[in-house]
XYZ file of C-alpha atoms in Angstrom:
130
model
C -11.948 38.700 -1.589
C -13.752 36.275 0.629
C -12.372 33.564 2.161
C -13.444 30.643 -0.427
C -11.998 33.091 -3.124
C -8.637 33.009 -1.581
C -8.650 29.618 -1.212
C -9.430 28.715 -5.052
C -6.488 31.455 -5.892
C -4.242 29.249 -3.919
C -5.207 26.021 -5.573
C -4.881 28.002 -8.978
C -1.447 29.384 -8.126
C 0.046 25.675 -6.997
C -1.519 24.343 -9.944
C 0.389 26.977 -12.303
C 3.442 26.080 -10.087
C 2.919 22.269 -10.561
C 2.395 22.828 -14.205
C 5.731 24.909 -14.454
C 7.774 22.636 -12.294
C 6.308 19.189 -14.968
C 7.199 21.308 -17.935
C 10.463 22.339 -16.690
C 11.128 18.728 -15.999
C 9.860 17.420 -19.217
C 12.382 19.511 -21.336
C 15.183 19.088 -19.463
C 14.476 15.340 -19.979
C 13.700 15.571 -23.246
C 17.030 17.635 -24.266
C 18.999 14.906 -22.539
C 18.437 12.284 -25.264
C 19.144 14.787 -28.248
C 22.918 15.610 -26.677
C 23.968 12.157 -26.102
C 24.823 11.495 -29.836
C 27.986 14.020 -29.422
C 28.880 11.420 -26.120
C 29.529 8.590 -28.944
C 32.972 8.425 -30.511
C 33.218 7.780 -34.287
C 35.230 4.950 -34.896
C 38.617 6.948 -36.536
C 38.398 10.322 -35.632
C 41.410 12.582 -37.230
C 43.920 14.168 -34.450
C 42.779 18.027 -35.296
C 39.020 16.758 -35.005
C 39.703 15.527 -31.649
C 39.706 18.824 -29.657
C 36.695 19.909 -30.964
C 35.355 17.037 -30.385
C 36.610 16.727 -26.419
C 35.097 19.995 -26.036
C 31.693 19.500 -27.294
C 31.877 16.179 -25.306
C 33.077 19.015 -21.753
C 29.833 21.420 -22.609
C 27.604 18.027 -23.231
C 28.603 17.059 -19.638
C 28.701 20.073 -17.739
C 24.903 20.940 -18.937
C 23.524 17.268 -17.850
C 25.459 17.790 -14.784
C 23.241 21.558 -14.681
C 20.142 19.824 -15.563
C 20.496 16.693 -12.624
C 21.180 19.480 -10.156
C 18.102 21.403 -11.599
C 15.925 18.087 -11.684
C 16.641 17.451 -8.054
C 15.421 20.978 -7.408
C 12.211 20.603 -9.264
C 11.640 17.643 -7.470
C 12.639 18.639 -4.403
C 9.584 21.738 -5.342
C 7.443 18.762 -6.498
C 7.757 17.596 -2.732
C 7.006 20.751 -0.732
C 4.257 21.446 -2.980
C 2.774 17.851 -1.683
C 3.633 18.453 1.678
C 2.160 22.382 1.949
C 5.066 23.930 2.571
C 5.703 25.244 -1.221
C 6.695 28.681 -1.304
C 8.245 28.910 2.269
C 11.752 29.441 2.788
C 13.480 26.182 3.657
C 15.854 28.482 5.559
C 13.813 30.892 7.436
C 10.509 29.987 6.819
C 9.076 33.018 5.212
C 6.867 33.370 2.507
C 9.057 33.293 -1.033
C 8.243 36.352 -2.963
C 5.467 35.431 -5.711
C 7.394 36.870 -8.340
C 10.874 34.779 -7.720
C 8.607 31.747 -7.669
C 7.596 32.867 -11.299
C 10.543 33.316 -12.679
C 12.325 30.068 -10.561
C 9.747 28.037 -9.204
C 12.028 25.338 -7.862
C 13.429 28.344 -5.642
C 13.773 26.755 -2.182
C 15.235 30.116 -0.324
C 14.234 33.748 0.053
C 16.634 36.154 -1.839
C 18.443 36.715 1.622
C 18.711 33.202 2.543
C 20.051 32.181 -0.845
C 22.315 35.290 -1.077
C 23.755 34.374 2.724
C 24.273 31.187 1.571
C 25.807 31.672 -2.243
C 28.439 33.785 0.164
C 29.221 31.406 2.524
C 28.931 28.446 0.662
C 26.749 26.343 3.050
C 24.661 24.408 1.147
C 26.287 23.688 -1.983
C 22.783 24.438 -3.581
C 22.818 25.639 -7.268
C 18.868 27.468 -6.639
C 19.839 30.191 -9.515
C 20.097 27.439 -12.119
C 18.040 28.935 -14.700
């Protein structure tokens, strides 16, 4: 493949990327506004309905707390792909495999970078949200 070839498979991939990354963003939006109802107490709520309740209201929570995390990583994805640097390492600066960027494209480490740091903690980054 020529040069010019190469180049126009590059633009195609970050385009595919982009369009992941929007979608991605989109739904988690859009699944935001259909959970809140559960947030909203009924006015007289029976005691044995109440811990059902509480821990629809825990699940409703934890997965908007998932999905910020995960919109700050699309973002953050958004960003590099702007700046050039999508698909490089933020760690070590290698090339991310193609096929973790398919499955995650918000990935920001290699698999060794992200598996150093899931052991050791440093970052606090939740990458593997799927």
């Amino acid at each position: 493949m020529d040069a010019m070839g190469t180049t126009k498979k590059r633009a195609d991939e970050r385009g595919d990327y982009r369009s992941a990354l929007l979608a991605e963003r989109a739904r988690l939006a859009d699944g935001k506004r259909k959970e809140r109802k559960v947030l909203v107490l009924p006015g007289s709520l029976a005691v044995d309905d109440q811990a059902p309740l509480m821990h629809d209201q825990f699940v409703v929570l934890r997965q908007h707390r998932m999905d910020r995390q995960k919109l700050k990583l699309i973002d953050a994805a958004l960003e590099r792909l702007n700046q050039g640097e999508f698909g490089l390492c933020t760690e070590c600066e290698e090339p991310i495999p193609r096929r973790r960027l398919n499955i995650m494209p918000w990935a920001a480490y290699c698999v060794p970078c992200q598996d150093r740091i899931d052991a050791h903690g440093d970052k606090g980054t939740l990458d593997m949200i799927a």
